[in-house]
Amino acid sequence: MTDISLYQTSLATQWWLSLDNFMTQGGPVLWGLALVAGLCWLLVIERVLFLGFMFPSAYQSFVLRWQARACPSSWASSVIRDGWLFEAHNQLFRHLNLIKGLVAICPMLGLLGTVTGMITVFDVIGAEGAGEARTMAEGISMATLPTLAGMVIALAGLFAHARLFKACERREAALAKALRVKQ
């Protein structure tokens, strides 16, 4: 591609060509990694939106219903409180285990890419000898890029999961405090 035609293509086209080149160098395992990473980040975004926009109204609803109870110190109120806290816990921690599982899969997919890349290198060595450096370099690239991508995705996912988990724990504790019986 010449310098003039590079300026004439759109930014989206340049981005896609760059992504396609990276994916081609890393082999087919990178597409699987991209799918897992995309699903993981969709779930992270869903959790962030839930915590920021939907849970505050649920929190208010629980608190208002608790304050409207006639006898909050009764056994029945205690059971209802525990049920509401369980419901809130389920809402808050939904998808967090799935996010954690997807994060754990990423390094494994990266290692799968490493193995497939090394198999390519060994096939080249077996068929053409050690003199075919360019094809061996492509196989080594196919071996290292998925590992790198898997580790980067896993590290970012671990950070996001830890932050979400702590945010959910804080909200759950605040709700439990708001729903306790006042003496």
PDB file of N, CA and C in Angstrom, residues 46-127:
ATOM      1  N   GLU A  46     -22.149  -4.813  31.433  1.00  0.00           N
ATOM      2  CA  GLU A  46     -23.505  -5.017  31.963  1.00  0.00           C
ATOM      3  C   GLU A  46     -23.516  -4.847  33.474  1.00  0.00           C
ATOM      4  N   ARG A  47     -22.513  -5.384  34.156  1.00  0.00           N
ATOM      5  CA  ARG A  47     -22.436  -5.267  35.615  1.00  0.00           C
ATOM      6  C   ARG A  47     -22.213  -3.818  36.040  1.00  0.00           C
ATOM      7  N   VAL A  48     -21.354  -3.106  35.331  1.00  0.00           N
ATOM      8  CA  VAL A  48     -21.105  -1.700  35.662  1.00  0.00           C
ATOM      9  C   VAL A  48     -22.388  -0.890  35.494  1.00  0.00           C
ATOM     10  N   LEU A  49     -23.106  -1.122  34.407  1.00  0.00           N
ATOM     11  CA  LEU A  49     -24.366  -0.412  34.184  1.00  0.00           C
ATOM     12  C   LEU A  49     -25.398  -0.770  35.244  1.00  0.00           C
ATOM     13  N   PHE A  50     -25.456  -2.054  35.629  1.00  0.00           N
ATOM     14  CA  PHE A  50     -26.390  -2.466  36.674  1.00  0.00           C
ATOM     15  C   PHE A  50     -26.068  -1.768  37.991  1.00  0.00           C
ATOM     16  N   LEU A  51     -24.779  -1.783  38.358  1.00  0.00           N
ATOM     17  CA  LEU A  51     -24.391  -1.163  39.630  1.00  0.00           C
ATOM     18  C   LEU A  51     -24.607   0.345  39.627  1.00  0.00           C
ATOM     19  N   GLY A  52     -24.432   0.964  38.478  1.00  0.00           N
ATOM     20  CA  GLY A  52     -24.552   2.417  38.414  1.00  0.00           C
ATOM     21  C   GLY A  52     -25.962   2.927  38.241  1.00  0.00           C
ATOM     22  N   PHE A  53     -26.796   2.164  37.536  1.00  0.00           N
ATOM     23  CA  PHE A  53     -28.115   2.699  37.191  1.00  0.00           C
ATOM     24  C   PHE A  53     -29.294   1.910  37.756  1.00  0.00           C
ATOM     25  N   MET A  54     -29.182   0.595  37.858  1.00  0.00           N
ATOM     26  CA  MET A  54     -30.339  -0.192  38.260  1.00  0.00           C
ATOM     27  C   MET A  54     -30.351  -0.519  39.763  1.00  0.00           C
ATOM     28  N   PHE A  55     -29.196  -0.840  40.320  1.00  0.00           N
ATOM     29  CA  PHE A  55     -29.192  -1.221  41.730  1.00  0.00           C
ATOM     30  C   PHE A  55     -29.576  -0.084  42.670  1.00  0.00           C
ATOM     31  N   PRO A  56     -29.208   1.170  42.402  1.00  0.00           N
ATOM     32  CA  PRO A  56     -29.650   2.226  43.324  1.00  0.00           C
ATOM     33  C   PRO A  56     -31.172   2.283  43.506  1.00  0.00           C
ATOM     34  N   SER A  57     -31.931   2.048  42.454  1.00  0.00           N
ATOM     35  CA  SER A  57     -33.390   2.056  42.611  1.00  0.00           C
ATOM     36  C   SER A  57     -33.860   0.817  43.372  1.00  0.00           C
ATOM     37  N   ALA A  58     -33.211  -0.327  43.157  1.00  0.00           N
ATOM     38  CA  ALA A  58     -33.560  -1.524  43.926  1.00  0.00           C
ATOM     39  C   ALA A  58     -33.221  -1.316  45.403  1.00  0.00           C
ATOM     40  N   TYR A  59     -32.094  -0.693  45.660  1.00  0.00           N
ATOM     41  CA  TYR A  59     -31.677  -0.378  47.034  1.00  0.00           C
ATOM     42  C   TYR A  59     -32.741   0.484  47.715  1.00  0.00           C
ATOM     43  N   GLN A  60     -33.154   1.542  47.042  1.00  0.00           N
ATOM     44  CA  GLN A  60     -34.186   2.428  47.588  1.00  0.00           C
ATOM     45  C   GLN A  60     -35.480   1.667  47.849  1.00  0.00           C
ATOM     46  N   SER A  61     -35.839   0.794  46.936  1.00  0.00           N
ATOM     47  CA  SER A  61     -37.060   0.009  47.102  1.00  0.00           C
ATOM     48  C   SER A  61     -36.994  -0.865  48.347  1.00  0.00           C
ATOM     49  N   PHE A  62     -35.862  -1.563  48.527  1.00  0.00           N
ATOM     50  CA  PHE A  62     -35.707  -2.394  49.726  1.00  0.00           C
ATOM     51  C   PHE A  62     -35.793  -1.552  50.991  1.00  0.00           C
ATOM     52  N   VAL A  63     -35.115  -0.419  51.017  1.00  0.00           N
ATOM     53  CA  VAL A  63     -35.086   0.431  52.210  1.00  0.00           C
ATOM     54  C   VAL A  63     -36.480   0.990  52.509  1.00  0.00           C
ATOM     55  N   LEU A  64     -37.178   1.469  51.492  1.00  0.00           N
ATOM     56  CA  LEU A  64     -38.519   2.016  51.704  1.00  0.00           C
ATOM     57  C   LEU A  64     -39.489   0.944  52.205  1.00  0.00           C
ATOM     58  N   ARG A  65     -39.405  -0.255  51.643  1.00  0.00           N
ATOM     59  CA  ARG A  65     -40.282  -1.339  52.104  1.00  0.00           C
ATOM     60  C   ARG A  65     -39.944  -1.731  53.545  1.00  0.00           C
ATOM     61  N   TRP A  66     -38.661  -1.696  53.902  1.00  0.00           N
ATOM     62  CA  TRP A  66     -38.255  -2.029  55.264  1.00  0.00           C
ATOM     63  C   TRP A  66     -38.760  -0.979  56.249  1.00  0.00           C
ATOM     64  N   GLN A  67     -38.643   0.278  55.867  1.00  0.00           N
ATOM     65  CA  GLN A  67     -39.090   1.353  56.753  1.00  0.00           C
ATOM     66  C   GLN A  67     -40.608   1.366  56.901  1.00  0.00           C
ATOM     67  N   ALA A  68     -41.316   0.828  55.938  1.00  0.00           N
ATOM     68  CA  ALA A  68     -42.777   0.796  55.998  1.00  0.00           C
ATOM     69  C   ALA A  68     -43.299  -0.351  56.853  1.00  0.00           C
ATOM     70  N   ARG A  69     -42.448  -1.283  57.261  1.00  0.00           N
ATOM     71  CA  ARG A  69     -42.896  -2.408  58.082  1.00  0.00           C
ATOM     72  C   ARG A  69     -43.320  -1.908  59.458  1.00  0.00           C
ATOM     73  N   ALA A  70     -44.406  -2.475  59.960  1.00  0.00           N
ATOM     74  CA  ALA A  70     -44.958  -2.049  61.246  1.00  0.00           C
ATOM     75  C   ALA A  70     -44.074  -2.485  62.414  1.00  0.00           C
ATOM     76  N   CYS A  71     -43.575  -3.710  62.353  1.00  0.00           N
ATOM     77  CA  CYS A  71     -42.773  -4.233  63.474  1.00  0.00           C
ATOM     78  C   CYS A  71     -41.489  -4.855  62.912  1.00  0.00           C
ATOM     79  N   PRO A  72     -40.474  -4.032  62.691  1.00  0.00           N
ATOM     80  CA  PRO A  72     -39.256  -4.566  62.074  1.00  0.00           C
ATOM     81  C   PRO A  72     -38.440  -5.504  62.971  1.00  0.00           C
ATOM     82  N   SER A  73     -38.770  -5.572  64.258  1.00  0.00           N
ATOM     83  CA  SER A  73     -38.009  -6.440  65.156  1.00  0.00           C
ATOM     84  C   SER A  73     -38.637  -7.826  65.298  1.00  0.00           C
ATOM     85  N   SER A  74     -39.748  -8.097  64.620  1.00  0.00           N
ATOM     86  CA  SER A  74     -40.406  -9.398  64.738  1.00  0.00           C
ATOM     87  C   SER A  74     -39.644 -10.470  63.952  1.00  0.00           C
ATOM     88  N   TRP A  75     -39.957 -11.723  64.282  1.00  0.00           N
ATOM     89  CA  TRP A  75     -39.334 -12.851  63.592  1.00  0.00           C
ATOM     90  C   TRP A  75     -39.673 -12.812  62.105  1.00  0.00           C
ATOM     91  N   ALA A  76     -40.917 -12.520  61.761  1.00  0.00           N
ATOM     92  CA  ALA A  76     -41.348 -12.467  60.353  1.00  0.00           C
ATOM     93  C   ALA A  76     -40.577 -11.394  59.588  1.00  0.00           C
ATOM     94  N   SER A  77     -40.371 -10.248  60.207  1.00  0.00           N
ATOM     95  CA  SER A  77     -39.600  -9.185  59.561  1.00  0.00           C
ATOM     96  C   SER A  77     -38.150  -9.611  59.343  1.00  0.00           C
ATOM     97  N   SER A  78     -37.613 -10.339  60.300  1.00  0.00           N
ATOM     98  CA  SER A  78     -36.238 -10.828  60.164  1.00  0.00           C
ATOM     99  C   SER A  78     -36.113 -11.791  58.981  1.00  0.00           C
ATOM    100  N   VAL A  79     -37.096 -12.656  58.822  1.00  0.00           N
ATOM    101  CA  VAL A  79     -37.085 -13.603  57.700  1.00  0.00           C
ATOM    102  C   VAL A  79     -37.240 -12.857  56.374  1.00  0.00           C
ATOM    103  N   ILE A  80     -38.122 -11.871  56.353  1.00  0.00           N
ATOM    104  CA  ILE A  80     -38.307 -11.076  55.128  1.00  0.00           C
ATOM    105  C   ILE A  80     -37.028 -10.318  54.802  1.00  0.00           C
ATOM    106  N   ARG A  81     -36.385  -9.747  55.819  1.00  0.00           N
ATOM    107  CA  ARG A  81     -35.117  -9.034  55.624  1.00  0.00           C
ATOM    108  C   ARG A  81     -34.073  -9.963  55.016  1.00  0.00           C
ATOM    109  N   ASP A  82     -33.946 -11.173  55.576  1.00  0.00           N
ATOM    110  CA  ASP A  82     -32.975 -12.136  55.048  1.00  0.00           C
ATOM    111  C   ASP A  82     -33.293 -12.504  53.598  1.00  0.00           C
ATOM    112  N   GLY A  83     -34.559 -12.617  53.284  1.00  0.00           N
ATOM    113  CA  GLY A  83     -34.953 -12.906  51.900  1.00  0.00           C
ATOM    114  C   GLY A  83     -34.585 -11.774  50.952  1.00  0.00           C
ATOM    115  N   TRP A  84     -34.803 -10.561  51.390  1.00  0.00           N
ATOM    116  CA  TRP A  84     -34.440  -9.398  50.558  1.00  0.00           C
ATOM    117  C   TRP A  84     -32.934  -9.307  50.368  1.00  0.00           C
ATOM    118  N   LEU A  85     -32.182  -9.572  51.444  1.00  0.00           N
ATOM    119  CA  LEU A  85     -30.723  -9.548  51.326  1.00  0.00           C
ATOM    120  C   LEU A  85     -30.228 -10.647  50.386  1.00  0.00           C
ATOM    121  N   PHE A  86     -30.859 -11.801  50.432  1.00  0.00           N
ATOM    122  CA  PHE A  86     -30.499 -12.885  49.513  1.00  0.00           C
ATOM    123  C   PHE A  86     -30.807 -12.486  48.069  1.00  0.00           C
ATOM    124  N   GLU A  87     -31.960 -11.876  47.865  1.00  0.00           N
ATOM    125  CA  GLU A  87     -32.343 -11.404  46.522  1.00  0.00           C
ATOM    126  C   GLU A  87     -31.354 -10.343  46.025  1.00  0.00           C
ATOM    127  N   ALA A  88     -30.985  -9.421  46.892  1.00  0.00           N
ATOM    128  CA  ALA A  88     -30.021  -8.382  46.519  1.00  0.00           C
ATOM    129  C   ALA A  88     -28.654  -8.999  46.208  1.00  0.00           C
ATOM    130  N   HIS A  89     -28.247  -9.977  47.005  1.00  0.00           N
ATOM    131  CA  HIS A  89     -26.975 -10.664  46.754  1.00  0.00           C
ATOM    132  C   HIS A  89     -26.984 -11.317  45.373  1.00  0.00           C
ATOM    133  N   ASN A  90     -28.059 -11.989  45.044  1.00  0.00           N
ATOM    134  CA  ASN A  90     -28.161 -12.632  43.724  1.00  0.00           C
ATOM    135  C   ASN A  90     -28.113 -11.611  42.595  1.00  0.00           C
ATOM    136  N   GLN A  91     -28.769 -10.486  42.779  1.00  0.00           N
ATOM    137  CA  GLN A  91     -28.739  -9.437  41.759  1.00  0.00           C
ATOM    138  C   GLN A  91     -27.334  -8.856  41.611  1.00  0.00           C
ATOM    139  N   LEU A  92     -26.680  -8.598  42.728  1.00  0.00           N
ATOM    140  CA  LEU A  92     -25.373  -7.956  42.702  1.00  0.00           C
ATOM    141  C   LEU A  92     -24.289  -8.852  42.102  1.00  0.00           C
ATOM    142  N   PHE A  93     -24.265 -10.115  42.474  1.00  0.00           N
ATOM    143  CA  PHE A  93     -23.167 -10.996  42.085  1.00  0.00           C
ATOM    144  C   PHE A  93     -23.459 -11.824  40.829  1.00  0.00           C
ATOM    145  N   ARG A  94     -24.574 -11.512  40.164  1.00  0.00           N
ATOM    146  CA  ARG A  94     -24.914 -12.217  38.924  1.00  0.00           C
ATOM    147  C   ARG A  94     -23.800 -12.006  37.900  1.00  0.00           C
ATOM    148  N   HIS A  95     -23.422 -13.041  37.220  1.00  0.00           N
ATOM    149  CA  HIS A  95     -22.419 -13.060  36.137  1.00  0.00           C
ATOM    150  C   HIS A  95     -20.980 -12.924  36.612  1.00  0.00           C
ATOM    151  N   LEU A  96     -20.734 -12.673  37.893  1.00  0.00           N
ATOM    152  CA  LEU A  96     -19.349 -12.512  38.330  1.00  0.00           C
ATOM    153  C   LEU A  96     -18.564 -13.819  38.230  1.00  0.00           C
ATOM    154  N   ASN A  97     -19.199 -14.950  38.531  1.00  0.00           N
ATOM    155  CA  ASN A  97     -18.505 -16.228  38.367  1.00  0.00           C
ATOM    156  C   ASN A  97     -18.250 -16.541  36.898  1.00  0.00           C
ATOM    157  N   LEU A  98     -19.171 -16.155  36.037  1.00  0.00           N
ATOM    158  CA  LEU A  98     -18.965 -16.362  34.601  1.00  0.00           C
ATOM    159  C   LEU A  98     -17.801 -15.502  34.102  1.00  0.00           C
ATOM    160  N   ILE A  99     -17.742 -14.272  34.563  1.00  0.00           N
ATOM    161  CA  ILE A  99     -16.613 -13.399  34.200  1.00  0.00           C
ATOM    162  C   ILE A  99     -15.306 -14.027  34.674  1.00  0.00           C
ATOM    163  N   LYS A 100     -15.286 -14.519  35.892  1.00  0.00           N
ATOM    164  CA  LYS A 100     -14.088 -15.145  36.433  1.00  0.00           C
ATOM    165  C   LYS A 100     -13.693 -16.382  35.617  1.00  0.00           C
ATOM    166  N   GLY A 101     -14.663 -17.160  35.201  1.00  0.00           N
ATOM    167  CA  GLY A 101     -14.390 -18.334  34.368  1.00  0.00           C
ATOM    168  C   GLY A 101     -13.835 -17.965  33.002  1.00  0.00           C
ATOM    169  N   LEU A 102     -14.414 -16.930  32.385  1.00  0.00           N
ATOM    170  CA  LEU A 102     -13.915 -16.479  31.085  1.00  0.00           C
ATOM    171  C   LEU A 102     -12.487 -15.953  31.193  1.00  0.00           C
ATOM    172  N   VAL A 103     -12.198 -15.266  32.292  1.00  0.00           N
ATOM    173  CA  VAL A 103     -10.834 -14.772  32.518  1.00  0.00           C
ATOM    174  C   VAL A 103      -9.870 -15.948  32.656  1.00  0.00           C
ATOM    175  N   ALA A 104     -10.292 -17.003  33.334  1.00  0.00           N
ATOM    176  CA  ALA A 104      -9.435 -18.174  33.524  1.00  0.00           C
ATOM    177  C   ALA A 104      -9.198 -18.929  32.217  1.00  0.00           C
ATOM    178  N   ILE A 105     -10.132 -18.846  31.286  1.00  0.00           N
ATOM    179  CA  ILE A 105      -9.989 -19.537  30.001  1.00  0.00           C
ATOM    180  C   ILE A 105      -8.947 -18.857  29.112  1.00  0.00           C
ATOM    181  N   CYS A 106      -8.805 -17.555  29.232  1.00  0.00           N
ATOM    182  CA  CYS A 106      -7.922 -16.804  28.320  1.00  0.00           C
ATOM    183  C   CYS A 106      -6.477 -17.292  28.301  1.00  0.00           C
ATOM    184  N   PRO A 107      -5.803 -17.488  29.437  1.00  0.00           N
ATOM    185  CA  PRO A 107      -4.434 -18.011  29.359  1.00  0.00           C
ATOM    186  C   PRO A 107      -4.372 -19.409  28.756  1.00  0.00           C
ATOM    187  N   MET A 108      -5.416 -20.206  29.005  1.00  0.00           N
ATOM    188  CA  MET A 108      -5.430 -21.551  28.432  1.00  0.00           C
ATOM    189  C   MET A 108      -5.549 -21.500  26.903  1.00  0.00           C
ATOM    190  N   LEU A 109      -6.373 -20.600  26.413  1.00  0.00           N
ATOM    191  CA  LEU A 109      -6.462 -20.427  24.961  1.00  0.00           C
ATOM    192  C   LEU A 109      -5.148 -19.903  24.397  1.00  0.00           C
ATOM    193  N   GLY A 110      -4.482 -19.030  25.138  1.00  0.00           N
ATOM    194  CA  GLY A 110      -3.173 -18.548  24.715  1.00  0.00           C
ATOM    195  C   GLY A 110      -2.169 -19.686  24.613  1.00  0.00           C
ATOM    196  N   LEU A 111      -2.201 -20.588  25.583  1.00  0.00           N
ATOM    197  CA  LEU A 111      -1.308 -21.748  25.533  1.00  0.00           C
ATOM    198  C   LEU A 111      -1.661 -22.677  24.379  1.00  0.00           C
ATOM    199  N   LEU A 112      -2.934 -22.796  24.084  1.00  0.00           N
ATOM    200  CA  LEU A 112      -3.340 -23.578  22.909  1.00  0.00           C
ATOM    201  C   LEU A 112      -2.750 -22.968  21.643  1.00  0.00           C
ATOM    202  N   GLY A 113      -2.754 -21.643  21.560  1.00  0.00           N
ATOM    203  CA  GLY A 113      -2.137 -20.972  20.419  1.00  0.00           C
ATOM    204  C   GLY A 113      -0.644 -21.226  20.349  1.00  0.00           C
ATOM    205  N   THR A 114      -0.007 -21.286  21.521  1.00  0.00           N
ATOM    206  CA  THR A 114       1.427 -21.586  21.572  1.00  0.00           C
ATOM    207  C   THR A 114       1.695 -22.979  21.014  1.00  0.00           C
ATOM    208  N   VAL A 115       0.901 -23.931  21.439  1.00  0.00           N
ATOM    209  CA  VAL A 115       1.098 -25.314  20.976  1.00  0.00           C
ATOM    210  C   VAL A 115       0.867 -25.415  19.471  1.00  0.00           C
ATOM    211  N   THR A 116      -0.207 -24.805  18.974  1.00  0.00           N
ATOM    212  CA  THR A 116      -0.467 -24.889  17.530  1.00  0.00           C
ATOM    213  C   THR A 116       0.615 -24.177  16.730  1.00  0.00           C
ATOM    214  N   GLY A 117       1.136 -23.067  17.231  1.00  0.00           N
ATOM    215  CA  GLY A 117       2.225 -22.370  16.549  1.00  0.00           C
ATOM    216  C   GLY A 117       3.496 -23.196  16.510  1.00  0.00           C
ATOM    217  N   MET A 118       3.795 -23.854  17.624  1.00  0.00           N
ATOM    218  CA  MET A 118       4.996 -24.688  17.657  1.00  0.00           C
ATOM    219  C   MET A 118       4.849 -25.907  16.766  1.00  0.00           C
ATOM    220  N   ILE A 119       3.662 -26.450  16.661  1.00  0.00           N
ATOM    221  CA  ILE A 119       3.429 -27.561  15.733  1.00  0.00           C
ATOM    222  C   ILE A 119       3.711 -27.104  14.305  1.00  0.00           C
ATOM    223  N   THR A 120       3.300 -25.881  13.977  1.00  0.00           N
ATOM    224  CA  THR A 120       3.588 -25.326  12.654  1.00  0.00           C
ATOM    225  C   THR A 120       5.097 -25.222  12.428  1.00  0.00           C
ATOM    226  N   VAL A 121       5.819 -24.755  13.443  1.00  0.00           N
ATOM    227  CA  VAL A 121       7.279 -24.647  13.331  1.00  0.00           C
ATOM    228  C   VAL A 121       7.895 -26.022  13.107  1.00  0.00           C
ATOM    229  N   PHE A 122       7.464 -27.005  13.878  1.00  0.00           N
ATOM    230  CA  PHE A 122       8.042 -28.344  13.741  1.00  0.00           C
ATOM    231  C   PHE A 122       7.682 -28.979  12.396  1.00  0.00           C
ATOM    232  N   ASP A 123       6.485 -28.691  11.883  1.00  0.00           N
ATOM    233  CA  ASP A 123       6.117 -29.176  10.552  1.00  0.00           C
ATOM    234  C   ASP A 123       7.038 -28.600   9.490  1.00  0.00           C
ATOM    235  N   VAL A 124       7.330 -27.321   9.600  1.00  0.00           N
ATOM    236  CA  VAL A 124       8.229 -26.674   8.638  1.00  0.00           C
ATOM    237  C   VAL A 124       9.627 -27.270   8.726  1.00  0.00           C
ATOM    238  N   ILE A 125      10.122 -27.462   9.941  1.00  0.00           N
ATOM    239  CA  ILE A 125      11.457 -28.045  10.118  1.00  0.00           C
ATOM    240  C   ILE A 125      11.494 -29.459   9.546  1.00  0.00           C
ATOM    241  N   GLY A 126      10.423 -30.220   9.803  1.00  0.00           N
ATOM    242  CA  GLY A 126      10.375 -31.598   9.298  1.00  0.00           C
ATOM    243  C   GLY A 126      10.285 -31.669   7.785  1.00  0.00           C
ATOM    244  N   ALA A 127       9.542 -30.755   7.182  1.00  0.00           N
ATOM    245  CA  ALA A 127       9.341 -30.805   5.734  1.00  0.00           C
ATOM    246  C   ALA A 127      10.469 -30.147   4.961  1.00  0.00           C
TER     247      ALA A 127
END
